[in-house]
Every structure is written in structure tokens, then in C-alpha cells.
CSV table of C-alpha atoms and ligand atoms in Angstrom, one decimal:
chain,number,residue,atom,x,y,z
A,21,ASN,CA,0.0,0.0,-0.1
A,22,LEU,CA,2.9,2.5,-0.9
A,23,LYS,CA,1.4,6.0,-0.6
A,24,ASN,CA,2.2,8.8,-2.5
A,25,ILE,CA,2.5,12.0,-0.6
A,26,LEU,CA,3.5,15.7,-1.9
A,27,ILE,CA,5.3,17.9,0.8
A,28,THR,CA,5.6,21.5,-0.2
A,29,GLY,CA,8.3,23.2,2.0
A,30,GLY,CA,9.6,19.8,2.3
A,31,ALA,CA,13.4,20.9,2.4
A,32,GLY,CA,12.8,23.5,5.4
A,33,PHE,CA,13.5,22.9,9.0
A,34,ILE,CA,10.2,20.8,10.0
A,35,GLY,CA,9.9,19.8,6.3
A,36,SER,CA,13.0,17.8,6.2
A,37,HIS,CA,12.5,15.9,9.7
A,38,ILE,CA,8.6,14.9,8.1
A,39,CYS,CA,10.6,13.9,4.9
A,40,LEU,CA,12.7,11.5,6.8
A,41,ASN,CA,10.0,10.0,9.0
A,42,PHE,CA,7.6,9.4,5.9
A,43,LEU,CA,10.6,7.9,4.0
A,44,GLU,CA,11.5,5.4,6.9
A,45,GLN,CA,7.9,4.7,6.8
A,46,GLY,CA,8.0,3.7,3.3
A,47,PHE,CA,6.0,6.5,1.6
A,48,ASN,CA,7.0,7.8,-1.7
A,49,LEU,CA,7.7,11.6,-1.8
A,50,TYR,CA,7.0,14.3,-4.1
A,51,ILE,CA,8.8,17.6,-2.7
A,52,ALA,CA,8.1,21.0,-4.0
A,53,ASP,CA,10.1,24.0,-2.5
A,54,SER,CA,11.5,27.0,-3.8
A,55,PHE,CA,14.4,26.8,-1.6
A,56,LEU,CA,13.9,30.4,-0.5
A,57,ASN,CA,14.9,29.6,3.3
A,58,SER,CA,16.5,26.0,2.8
A,59,SER,CA,19.2,24.4,0.5
A,60,LYS,CA,19.0,21.2,-1.7
A,61,GLU,CA,21.8,19.8,0.2
A,62,VAL,CA,19.3,18.6,2.5
A,63,PHE,CA,18.1,15.9,0.4
A,64,ASN,CA,21.9,14.8,0.2
A,65,ARG,CA,21.7,14.6,4.1
A,66,LEU,CA,18.4,12.6,4.3
A,67,LYS,CA,20.1,10.0,1.8
A,68,ASN,CA,23.3,10.0,4.3
A,69,ILE,CA,21.0,9.4,7.4
A,70,LEU,CA,18.8,6.4,5.7
A,71,ASP,CA,22.1,4.9,4.0
A,72,ILE,CA,23.4,4.6,7.4
A,73,SER,CA,20.3,3.1,8.6
A,74,ASN,CA,20.3,1.1,5.3
A,75,ASN,CA,16.7,1.9,4.8
A,76,TYR,CA,16.8,4.1,1.8
A,77,ASP,CA,15.5,3.7,-1.9
A,78,VAL,CA,16.6,6.6,-4.1
A,79,LYS,CA,13.5,6.2,-6.3
A,80,LYS,CA,11.6,7.4,-3.6
A,81,ILE,CA,12.1,11.0,-3.2
A,82,ASN,CA,11.2,13.4,-6.3
A,83,VAL,CA,12.2,16.8,-5.8
A,84,PHE,CA,10.7,19.7,-7.8
A,85,GLU,CA,12.1,23.2,-7.4
A,86,GLY,CA,9.5,26.2,-7.8
A,87,ASP,CA,7.0,28.5,-6.3
A,88,ILE,CA,3.7,27.3,-4.9
A,89,ARG,CA,1.9,30.6,-6.6
A,90,ASN,CA,2.9,29.0,-9.7
A,91,TYR,CA,0.0,27.0,-11.0
A,92,LYS,CA,1.7,25.1,-13.8
A,93,PHE,CA,4.4,24.0,-11.5
A,94,LEU,CA,2.1,22.3,-9.1
A,95,GLU,CA,0.1,20.9,-11.9
A,96,ASN,CA,3.2,19.4,-13.4
A,97,ILE,CA,4.0,17.6,-10.2
A,98,PHE,CA,0.8,15.9,-10.2
A,99,LEU,CA,1.1,15.0,-13.7
A,100,GLU,CA,4.5,13.4,-13.4
A,101,ALA,CA,3.1,11.6,-10.3
A,102,SER,CA,0.2,10.2,-12.4
A,103,ASN,CA,2.3,9.3,-15.6
A,104,LYS,CA,4.5,7.2,-13.0
A,105,ASN,CA,1.2,5.6,-11.8
A,106,GLU,CA,1.8,7.0,-8.5
A,107,ALA,CA,-1.1,9.7,-8.3
A,108,ILE,CA,-0.9,11.7,-5.1
A,109,ASP,CA,-2.7,10.6,-2.5
A,110,GLY,CA,-2.4,13.2,0.1
A,111,VAL,CA,-0.6,16.5,0.5
A,112,ILE,CA,1.5,18.1,3.5
A,113,HIS,CA,1.3,21.8,3.1
A,114,LEU,CA,4.3,23.4,5.0
A,115,ALA,CA,5.9,26.0,2.1
A,116,GLY,CA,5.2,29.6,3.3
A,117,LEU,CA,6.8,32.5,4.9
A,118,LYS,CA,6.9,32.3,8.8
A,119,SER,CA,8.7,35.5,10.3
A,120,VAL,CA,6.1,37.5,12.5
A,121,PHE,CA,8.5,40.9,12.3
A,122,GLU,CA,8.8,40.6,8.3
A,123,SER,CA,5.0,40.2,8.1
A,124,THR,CA,4.6,43.4,9.7
A,125,LEU,CA,7.0,45.1,7.4
A,126,ASP,CA,5.9,43.4,4.1
A,127,PRO,CA,2.1,42.1,4.7
A,128,THR,CA,1.2,41.8,1.0
A,129,TYR,CA,4.0,39.7,0.5
A,130,TYR,CA,2.9,37.4,3.4
A,131,TRP,CA,-0.7,37.2,2.0
A,132,ASP,CA,0.4,36.5,-1.5
A,133,VAL,CA,2.9,33.7,-0.7
A,134,ASN,CA,0.9,32.0,2.4
A,135,VAL,CA,-2.7,32.6,1.3
A,136,ASN,CA,-2.6,32.8,-2.7
A,137,GLY,CA,-0.1,29.9,-2.6
A,138,SER,CA,-2.5,27.6,-0.7
A,139,ILE,CA,-5.4,28.8,-2.9
A,140,ASN,CA,-3.3,27.9,-5.7
A,141,LEU,CA,-2.2,24.3,-4.2
A,142,LEU,CA,-6.0,23.9,-3.3
A,143,LYS,CA,-7.0,24.4,-7.1
A,144,VAL,CA,-4.4,22.2,-8.4
A,145,MET,CA,-5.7,19.5,-6.0
A,146,MET,CA,-9.0,19.7,-6.8
A,147,ALA,CA,-8.3,19.6,-10.5
A,148,ASN,CA,-6.5,16.5,-9.7
A,149,ASN,CA,-9.4,15.0,-7.4
A,150,CYS,CA,-6.8,15.0,-4.6
A,151,LYS,CA,-8.9,16.1,-1.5
A,152,THR,CA,-6.6,14.8,1.4
A,153,ILE,CA,-4.3,17.7,3.1
A,154,LEU,CA,-2.5,18.5,6.3
A,155,PHE,CA,-1.8,21.9,7.0
A,156,SER,CA,0.9,23.7,9.1
A,157,SER,CA,-0.9,26.1,11.0
A,158,SER,CA,0.7,27.9,14.0
A,159,ALA,CA,-0.2,28.8,17.9
A,160,THR,CA,0.2,32.4,16.7
A,161,VAL,CA,-3.8,32.0,15.4
A,162,TYR,CA,-4.5,32.4,19.2
A,163,GLY,CA,-2.9,35.6,19.7
A,164,ASN,CA,-4.0,36.8,23.1
A,165,SER,CA,-7.2,34.9,22.7
A,166,GLY,CA,-7.4,34.5,26.6
A,167,GLU,CA,-8.1,31.1,28.2
A,168,ILE,CA,-4.6,29.2,28.7
A,169,PRO,CA,-3.8,26.6,27.9
A,170,PHE,CA,-4.9,27.0,24.4
A,171,LYS,CA,-7.7,24.8,23.5
A,172,GLU,CA,-8.7,24.2,19.7
A,173,SER,CA,-12.1,25.5,20.4
A,174,ASN,CA,-11.0,28.8,21.7
A,175,LEU,CA,-11.8,31.8,19.7
A,176,ILE,CA,-8.8,32.5,17.5
A,177,ASN,CA,-7.5,36.1,17.5
A,178,PRO,CA,-4.1,36.3,15.6
A,179,ILE,CA,-2.6,39.8,16.5
A,180,ASN,CA,0.1,40.2,13.7
A,181,PRO,CA,-0.1,39.6,9.5
A,182,TYR,CA,1.5,36.2,9.6
A,183,GLY,CA,-0.9,35.0,12.1
A,184,GLU,CA,-3.8,36.5,10.1
A,185,THR,CA,-2.5,34.7,7.0
A,186,LYS,CA,-2.4,31.2,8.9
A,187,ALA,CA,-5.9,32.0,10.2
A,188,THR,CA,-7.3,32.8,6.8
A,189,ILE,CA,-5.9,29.5,5.3
A,190,GLU,CA,-7.8,27.5,8.0
A,191,LYS,CA,-11.1,29.4,7.0
A,192,ILE,CA,-10.7,28.7,3.6
A,193,LEU,CA,-10.1,25.1,4.4
A,194,ASN,CA,-13.4,24.9,6.5
A,195,ASN,CA,-15.0,26.6,3.5
A,196,ILE,CA,-13.8,24.1,1.2
A,197,PHE,CA,-14.8,21.0,3.8
A,198,ASN,CA,-18.6,22.6,3.8
A,199,SER,CA,-18.7,22.9,0.2
A,200,ASP,CA,-18.1,19.0,-0.3
A,201,SER,CA,-17.7,17.6,3.0
A,202,LYS,CA,-18.4,13.8,1.9
A,203,SER,CA,-14.8,13.7,0.0
A,204,TRP,CA,-12.4,16.2,1.8
A,205,ARG,CA,-10.0,15.0,4.6
A,206,ILE,CA,-8.6,17.9,6.2
A,207,CYS,CA,-6.3,18.0,9.2
A,208,VAL,CA,-4.9,21.4,10.4
A,209,LEU,CA,-1.9,21.2,13.0
A,210,ARG,CA,-1.3,24.3,15.1
A,211,TYR,CA,2.3,23.9,16.1
A,212,PHE,CA,3.6,25.5,19.1
A,213,ASN,CA,7.2,26.2,19.5
A,214,PRO,CA,9.4,23.3,17.6
A,215,ILE,CA,12.8,23.3,18.3
A,216,GLY,CA,15.7,20.6,18.4
A,217,ALA,CA,17.0,18.4,15.4
A,218,HIS,CA,17.5,14.8,14.5
A,219,PRO,CA,20.1,13.0,16.7
A,220,SER,CA,22.4,12.6,13.7
A,221,GLY,CA,23.1,16.3,13.4
A,222,MET,CA,22.6,16.2,9.8
A,223,ILE,CA,19.7,18.0,9.5
A,224,GLY,CA,18.3,20.8,11.8
A,225,GLU,CA,17.2,24.5,11.5
A,226,ASN,CA,19.5,26.4,9.4
A,227,PRO,CA,17.6,29.4,7.9
A,228,ASN,CA,18.9,31.9,5.3
A,229,GLY,CA,19.2,35.3,6.6
A,230,THR,CA,19.0,36.6,10.4
A,231,PRO,CA,16.9,34.2,12.7
A,232,GLU,CA,13.8,35.5,14.9
A,233,ASN,CA,12.9,32.5,17.0
A,234,ILE,CA,14.9,32.0,20.2
A,235,PHE,CA,16.6,28.5,19.3
A,236,PRO,CA,18.3,29.2,16.2
A,237,LEU,CA,19.6,32.5,18.1
A,238,ILE,CA,20.9,30.5,21.1
A,239,LEU,CA,22.7,28.1,18.3
A,240,GLN,CA,24.5,31.1,17.0
A,241,VAL,CA,25.5,32.2,20.3
A,242,ALA,CA,26.7,28.8,21.2
A,243,SER,CA,28.8,28.4,17.9
A,244,GLY,CA,30.2,32.0,18.2
A,245,LEU,CA,28.4,33.5,15.4
A,246,ARG,CA,26.8,36.0,17.6
A,247,LYS,CA,27.8,37.4,21.0
A,248,LYS,CA,24.7,37.4,23.0
A,249,LEU,CA,21.3,36.6,23.0
A,250,PHE,CA,18.8,39.4,24.0
A,251,VAL,CA,16.1,38.4,26.4
A,252,PHE,CA,13.1,40.2,25.6
A,253,GLY,CA,11.7,41.4,29.2
A,254,ASN,CA,12.3,40.0,32.7
A,255,ASP,CA,9.2,41.8,34.3
A,256,TRP,CA,6.5,39.3,32.7
A,257,PRO,CA,3.7,37.7,35.0
A,258,THR,CA,5.5,34.5,35.0
A,259,GLN,CA,7.5,32.4,37.6
A,260,ASP,CA,11.1,33.9,36.9
A,261,GLY,CA,9.8,37.1,34.9
A,262,THR,CA,10.6,35.9,31.4
A,263,CYS,CA,8.0,34.3,28.8
A,264,GLU,CA,6.9,30.7,28.9
A,265,ARG,CA,6.5,28.8,25.9
A,266,ASP,CA,5.4,25.1,24.8
A,267,TYR,CA,8.4,23.8,23.2
A,268,ILE,CA,8.4,20.5,21.2
A,269,HIS,CA,10.9,18.2,19.7
A,270,VAL,CA,10.9,18.6,15.9
A,271,VAL,CA,11.3,14.7,15.6
A,272,ASP,CA,7.8,14.5,17.6
A,273,LEU,CA,6.4,17.1,15.5
A,274,ALA,CA,7.2,14.8,12.4
A,275,GLN,CA,6.1,11.9,14.0
A,276,ALA,CA,2.7,13.5,14.6
A,277,HIS,CA,2.2,14.0,11.0
A,278,ILE,CA,2.5,10.4,10.4
A,279,LYS,CA,0.1,9.8,12.7
A,280,ALA,CA,-2.3,12.5,11.4
A,281,MET,CA,-1.6,11.4,7.6
A,282,GLN,CA,-2.5,7.7,8.5
A,283,TYR,CA,-5.5,9.1,10.2
A,284,LEU,CA,-6.7,10.9,7.2
A,285,LEU,CA,-5.8,8.1,4.7
A,286,LYS,CA,-8.1,5.8,7.0
A,287,ALA,CA,-10.8,8.4,7.1
A,288,LYS,CA,-13.8,8.5,5.0
A,289,ASN,CA,-14.1,12.4,5.3
A,290,CYS,CA,-13.0,14.7,8.1
A,291,ASN,CA,-12.0,18.2,8.9
A,292,LEU,CA,-10.0,18.2,12.3
A,293,THR,CA,-8.0,21.0,13.8
A,294,LEU,CA,-5.4,19.8,16.5
A,295,ASN,CA,-2.6,21.3,18.7
A,296,VAL,CA,0.6,19.9,18.5
A,297,GLY,CA,2.6,21.2,21.4
A,298,LYS,CA,3.9,19.0,24.6
A,299,GLY,CA,1.4,20.9,26.9
A,300,LEU,CA,4.3,22.0,29.0
A,301,SER,CA,5.3,25.7,29.7
A,302,THR,CA,9.3,26.4,29.8
A,303,SER,CA,10.5,29.7,30.7
A,304,VAL,CA,13.3,31.6,28.3
A,305,LEU,CA,15.8,31.2,31.5
A,306,ASP,CA,15.0,27.6,32.1
A,307,LEU,CA,15.4,26.8,28.4
A,308,LEU,CA,19.0,28.6,28.5
A,309,LYS,CA,19.9,27.2,31.7
A,310,THR,CA,19.1,23.7,30.2
A,311,PHE,CA,21.0,24.4,27.0
A,312,GLU,CA,24.2,25.4,29.2
A,313,LYS,CA,24.0,22.1,31.0
A,314,VAL,CA,23.4,19.6,28.8
A,315,ASN,CA,26.0,21.2,26.0
A,316,ASN,CA,28.4,22.3,28.7
A,317,VAL,CA,28.6,25.9,27.2
A,318,LYS,CA,28.0,29.3,28.2
A,319,ILE,CA,25.3,31.5,26.6
A,320,ASN,CA,26.0,35.0,27.1
A,321,PHE,CA,22.5,37.0,27.5
A,322,GLU,CA,21.2,40.3,28.3
A,323,PHE,CA,18.0,41.5,29.2
A,324,THR,CA,16.3,44.2,27.0
A,325,SER,CA,13.0,45.5,26.4
A,326,LYS,CA,10.0,43.5,25.7
A,327,ARG,CA,9.3,42.6,22.0
A,328,ASP,CA,5.9,44.0,20.1
A,329,GLY,CA,3.1,41.3,20.2
A,330,ASP,CA,4.7,38.8,22.7
A,331,ILE,CA,2.2,37.3,25.0
A,332,PRO,CA,3.8,36.0,28.5
A,333,ILE,CA,2.7,32.7,28.3
A,334,SER,CA,1.5,30.1,25.6
A,335,PHE,CA,1.0,26.3,25.9
A,336,ALA,CA,-1.3,23.8,24.5
A,337,ASP,CA,-4.2,21.9,25.7
A,338,THR,CA,-2.8,18.6,23.9
A,339,SER,CA,-5.5,16.5,25.2
A,340,LEU,CA,-7.5,16.2,22.0
A,341,SER,CA,-4.5,15.7,19.7
A,342,PHE,CA,-3.0,13.1,21.9
A,343,LYS,CA,-6.6,11.1,21.9
A,344,ILE,CA,-7.3,11.4,18.1
A,345,LEU,CA,-3.8,10.8,16.8
A,346,ASN,CA,-2.8,8.0,19.7
A,347,TRP,CA,0.5,10.0,20.0
A,348,LYS,CA,2.5,11.6,22.8
A,349,PRO,CA,5.9,13.7,22.4
A,350,LYS,CA,8.7,11.4,23.6
A,351,TYR,CA,11.5,14.0,24.0
A,352,ASN,CA,12.1,16.6,26.9
A,353,ILE,CA,13.6,20.0,27.1
A,354,GLU,CA,17.2,18.1,27.6
A,355,ASP,CA,16.8,16.2,24.5
A,356,MET,CA,15.7,19.3,22.4
A,357,CYS,CA,18.7,21.2,24.0
A,358,LYS,CA,21.1,18.2,23.1
B,22,LIG,P1,11.2,26.8,6.9
B,22,LIG,O1,11.2,28.0,6.4
B,22,LIG,O2,12.3,26.2,7.3
B,22,LIG,O3,10.4,25.9,5.8
B,22,LIG,C1,9.4,26.4,4.8
B,22,LIG,C2,9.9,25.9,3.4
B,22,LIG,O4,9.1,26.5,2.4
B,22,LIG,C3,11.2,26.4,3.1
B,22,LIG,O5,12.0,25.3,2.5
B,22,LIG,C4,11.2,27.3,2.0
B,22,LIG,O6,12.1,27.6,1.3
B,22,LIG,C5,9.8,27.1,1.4
B,22,LIG,N1,9.0,28.0,0.7
B,22,LIG,C6,9.0,29.3,1.2
B,22,LIG,N2,8.3,30.0,0.3
B,22,LIG,C7,7.6,29.2,-0.8
B,22,LIG,C8,6.9,29.3,-2.0
B,22,LIG,N3,6.3,30.3,-2.3
B,22,LIG,N4,6.9,28.3,-2.6
B,22,LIG,C9,7.6,26.9,-2.6
B,22,LIG,N5,8.3,27.0,-1.3
B,22,LIG,C10,8.4,27.9,-0.5
B,22,LIG,O7,10.0,26.8,8.0
B,22,LIG,P2,9.6,25.8,9.0
B,22,LIG,O8,9.8,26.2,10.4
B,22,LIG,O9,10.1,24.3,8.7
B,22,LIG,O10,8.2,26.1,8.7
B,22,LIG,C11,7.2,25.1,8.1
B,22,LIG,C12,5.7,25.5,8.2
B,22,LIG,O11,5.3,25.5,9.4
B,22,LIG,C13,5.4,26.8,7.8
B,22,LIG,O12,4.2,26.9,7.2
B,22,LIG,C14,5.2,27.5,8.9
B,22,LIG,O13,4.4,28.8,8.9
B,22,LIG,C15,5.0,26.7,9.9
B,22,LIG,N6,5.3,26.9,11.3
B,22,LIG,C16,6.5,27.0,11.9
B,22,LIG,C17,6.8,27.1,13.3
B,22,LIG,C18,8.2,27.0,13.4
B,22,LIG,O14,8.3,27.8,14.8
B,22,LIG,N7,9.1,26.7,12.7
B,22,LIG,C19,5.7,27.3,14.2
B,22,LIG,C20,4.3,26.9,13.7
B,22,LIG,C21,4.1,26.7,12.3
B,23,LIG,C1,10.2,32.4,22.1
B,23,LIG,C2,10.3,33.1,23.4
B,23,LIG,C3,10.5,35.6,23.1
B,23,LIG,C4,14.1,35.5,20.5
B,23,LIG,C5,6.8,32.5,17.0
B,23,LIG,C6,5.6,32.6,16.1
B,23,LIG,C7,4.9,31.2,16.3
B,23,LIG,C8,5.8,30.1,15.9
B,23,LIG,C9,6.8,30.0,16.6
B,23,LIG,C10,5.5,30.0,13.4
B,23,LIG,C11,9.5,34.4,23.2
B,23,LIG,C12,11.9,35.0,23.5
B,23,LIG,C13,13.1,35.1,21.3
B,23,LIG,C14,15.0,36.4,21.1
B,23,LIG,C15,13.8,36.3,23.4
B,23,LIG,N1,6.3,30.2,14.6
B,23,LIG,N2,12.9,35.7,22.7
B,23,LIG,N3,14.8,36.8,22.6
B,23,LIG,O1,7.3,34.0,19.8
B,23,LIG,O2,6.9,32.1,20.8
B,23,LIG,O3,6.3,32.2,18.5
B,23,LIG,O4,7.9,31.3,16.6
B,23,LIG,O5,4.5,29.9,13.3
B,23,LIG,O6,3.7,31.3,15.4
B,23,LIG,O7,4.8,33.5,16.8
B,23,LIG,O8,8.6,32.2,19.5
B,23,LIG,O9,11.2,31.5,19.2
B,23,LIG,O10,10.3,34.1,18.7
B,23,LIG,O11,10.2,33.4,21.0
B,23,LIG,O12,13.8,36.5,24.4
B,23,LIG,O13,16.0,37.0,20.7
B,23,LIG,O14,11.8,33.6,23.4
B,23,LIG,O15,10.2,36.8,23.8
B,23,LIG,O16,9.2,34.5,24.7
B,23,LIG,P1,7.3,32.6,19.7
B,23,LIG,P2,10.3,32.6,19.6
């Protein structure tokens, strides 16, 4: 029952870990990526990891370079797959832009890539009668929507253009499901804060340009690329005054995709929205302390003013995803930092 899966953004930080997991499980992959924020080198790395575990068939990964806003580019992938008798069974849609700050400077760019790109993908999927999709949404859609831990049923209230684009794509997916609920299988995954890397160290988070998220910044300080980390605020209403987040190991996150795709492929129809986090909150200072301890390095840091748009505490109510996916993250903060 080899299944053929299209992964948009498959070369990126999360996408590369998902690819590895799906290849290990025997899926046949089609990857669409513009390499705007990633490199083709990642596929050599994946091959190396799989060669070592003697688990790899080169024919199983088909890489296509292009932009998800280009209809012909996506259409061609579906065509090539079906010409090989490997019609795409499902799509994991990760491609897009993810910087909150950049989205405030250039909102139309974000709406164009994230929303128009997704609409384009959905049109190509419909034209090819592929109606199974896992979509990478974000905890950012909750904004400051009140009740913590965040539950999927909370009202969403994104407070930046990036979050607005994710919330809009979720709405579009809902509309599509309602228009043809007998045949669509949709799962929206709202990721919390994915960090860490595959234990081989051969793939990980290596964004082009200046990172904005805390973990790649800590890594740059640890490796000497950056002198210090600026910690945004020390008088938040939290245990130690720094913000708390729900960090999840990227390998656990990838595993949740396997479970979610298996769930979709078995379902007749469905429209699910699930949080993907660990359900625990960790402060910036605790993350730094753990990183220093398990890696035996010093991370220089300095407190600075609060960052616009930050909220003190964000963590997931994970009960629904743990139950539906029959999955639980395995790794703790120490593993993520190692
Ligand atoms: P990433 O930037 O590493 O990966 C995104 C990939 O999409 C990159 O390989 C990039 O080259 C590609 N891409 C960007 N624009 C494209 C376009 N127009 N056409 C084709 N490819 C394009 O980011 P990531 O951290 O792996 O995130 C993957 C997805 O998960 C994104 O949709 C992001 O919004 C979402 N997400 C990420 C986080 C996080 O903290 N990393 C949290 C929540 C949600
Ligand atoms: C984590 C904590 C900062 C940088 C964002 C998106 C979310 C998701 C994950 C994509 C916060 C603090 C950070 C720094 C710091 N991505 N920090 N100094 O803001 O929780 O979430 O990324 O969807 O949608 O909103 O993650 O890694 O930026 O910050 O002190 O230089 O680290 O204040 O408390 P965030 P982050």
C-alpha cells in the first residue's frame, strides 16, 4: 500500500524532518520547494541518514524546485506523479513564510505567498481529485485569545499579519470542507514552538538570513556567530519574569504528521484542527539553563525591552491531539537542547 505524498516546503526545518520520517515509513515522496529558506543539500543529508540505517530507496524522493504560487509548476508535479502511476494520495502543506516581524513590514508579500499560494495548491489538488491535506498552522492564531492552555475550541485572535494569513487559510479549508464534506479529508495542525534536530545532527534549523526565533539564535551564540542573546523582558507575570512557551522536539512533531496522515488516509471524510505541542510551559531562562547544562557551554545574554506582540505564556491543551492521533511527544527539553 505504498502511498504517494506531496510535501510543499519539504526542504525546510520541519519539512526535512517530516520527509525523513515518511521515507522511513515507506512513503513515496514528491517535494515542492523554492529553496527560499532552505537548501537542496538537505536531500543529500537525508540520503546519508537513511543510507546509514540501510533503509533508503533513491527512487522514493522526487524533488521539484518552484513556487507554490505557480499553478503550472504544481500541476506538473501531479502530472508527473500520475504518469508514473503514482497519483498523489495526500498533501502536507508547509511551504510559506513564517517571520512575524517581516510580516508586519511586508504584509502583502505574506498574504500573497501564504494565502494565494495555498489557494493555488488547493485548486491544483481539486483539479486532480486529491482531497486529502495536512496543513501547518501555528499557535500564533490564538494571539491573546484569553484562556490558557490554548484549546482548539478557543476563539482565535491573531495579532500579526503572519498569524492572520494562517487563520485565513484555516477558514478557507473550512469553507472547502463545507462545500464538499463527503470527500475532503482535512487536518490543520497548530504547531507550538518546534525546536531541536534529528539526533544525527545532519539536518536541523539553518534558516537563510537572520533568525527571529529563540532557538536558532541560541545556537548562533553557542557557535560563536553571535555575541549574545537578547532576552525580551524580565518582568512578565511568570514564575521567573521571562516568557513561557511550549517547546516541542521537531522529531516528535514529524511523528505527529505520520499519525495524522495515517488517520486521514483511513478516514472517509474529516475536518480536524489539532494543537501540536508538549502541553508544558518553559521559561526563556529555563531553556537557557538547560541548554548550557546539557551542552556544557555558556550562553551570554542580556535583558532588553519586551518585544511587540509577545504574550507572557503560551502552551497547548494537548488532550484532543493525544487522543485522536494516539500519539505523545517522547522528548523532553534536555533532549531538545542536546
Ligand atoms: P522553513 O522556512 O524552514 O520551511 C519552509 C519551506 O518553504 C522552506 O524550505 C522554503 O524554502 C519553502 N518556501 C517558502 N516559500 C515558498 C514558496 N512560495 N514556494 C515554495 N516553497 C516555499 O520553515 P519551518 O520552520 O520548517 O516551517 C514550516 C511550516 O510550519 C511553515 O508553514 C510555518 O509557518 C509553519 N510553522 C512553523 C513554526 C516554527 O516555529 N518553525 C511554528 C508554527 C508553524
Ligand atoms: C520564544 C520566546 C520571546 C527571541 C513564534 C511565532 C509562532 C511560531 C513560533 C511560526 C519568546 C523570547 C525570542 C530572542 C527572546 N512560529 N525571545 N529573545 O514568539 O513564541 O512564536 O515562533 O508559526 O507562530 O509567533 O517564538 O522563538 O520567537 O520566541 O527573549 O531573541 O523567546 O520573547 O518568549 P514565539 P520565538
